[in-house]
Amino acid sequence: LLLGGRPLGLVRPEPCPAGLPPLAAGTAYDGAVRRLLVGHKERGQTRLARPLGAALAGAVQVLGVRGPVVLCPAPSARSAVRARGHDHALQLARAAARTLTAGGCPATALALLVPRRIVADQSGLDAADRAANLAGALRVRRLVGGPVVVVDDVVTTGATLVEATRALTAAGMSVRGAAVVAATARRHRSPVPG
């Protein structure tokens, strides 16, 4: 892996928002990882999806979900996808699904969620404001059976993952956890049951 060997592991925001499923991260969001994620998301460096997706696949493996599993990316606003020229989260989910499948865990990436309404830019918002900004913001566009893992590039407060989980479970789907490429410094490693 370009981003290192072992995944960071189980993480949780502090404070941890209600409704957050078990959460794993591939690595910490700092230095080179930050540059790679920004390059992929904001600068159209789509070739980075493969190594970033491999880190995401490592995080999914930490959750211990048995395949076949559906990786559901947290959706971006349609205007953001248009401006960037690509759906960064879906690309990462597809790359992770390929890595997982090649490693013997059948996985697919499906865009199961879409924005229901426009939300404010999350940067600069604290945990409570992010949660309020996202409450009820997503809706399911497609139903699937079997285990689902919500995936994203970075976790800061967990608000996006909570809203995605809420929408999916309200539609009757089985969310087994969430996985991200990287966790910000606000994350603390969770104790791993022994």
mmCIF file of C-alpha atoms in Angstrom, residues 1 23 28 30 32 36 42 69 74 79 88 98 103 113 116 125 136 143-144 147-148 160 192:
data_model
loop_
_atom_site.group_PDB
_atom_site.id
_atom_site.type_symbol
_atom_site.label_atom_id
_atom_site.label_comp_id
_atom_site.label_asym_id
_atom_site.label_seq_id
_atom_site.Cartn_x
_atom_site.Cartn_y
_atom_site.Cartn_z
ATOM 1 C CA LEU A 1 0.000 0.000 0.000
ATOM 2 C CA LEU A 23 -16.160 3.098 12.537
ATOM 3 C CA ALA A 28 -4.635 9.373 10.061
ATOM 4 C CA ASP A 30 -2.252 14.425 8.117
ATOM 5 C CA ALA A 32 1.005 13.311 2.808
ATOM 6 C CA LEU A 36 -3.346 12.863 -1.529
ATOM 7 C CA GLU A 42 -10.357 18.832 -5.357
ATOM 8 C CA VAL A 69 -20.925 -6.434 1.171
ATOM 9 C CA ALA A 74 -21.561 9.328 1.479
ATOM 10 C CA SER A 79 -23.168 20.898 -7.725
ATOM 11 C CA HIS A 88 -14.666 11.297 -5.427
ATOM 12 C CA ARG A 98 -12.141 -4.022 -6.279
ATOM 13 C CA GLY A 103 -8.667 -10.315 -1.632
ATOM 14 C CA LEU A 113 -28.038 7.762 -1.177
ATOM 15 C CA ARG A 116 -32.625 15.488 -0.180
ATOM 16 C CA LEU A 125 -18.832 24.053 11.661
ATOM 17 C CA GLY A 136 -32.608 14.631 7.400
ATOM 18 C CA LEU A 143 -32.683 -0.563 -1.799
ATOM 19 C CA VAL A 144 -30.364 -3.550 -1.416
ATOM 20 C CA PRO A 147 -24.719 -5.967 4.768
ATOM 21 C CA VAL A 148 -23.932 -2.332 3.945
ATOM 22 C CA THR A 160 -22.165 12.664 7.714
ATOM 23 C CA VAL A 192 -10.509 -3.133 20.674
#
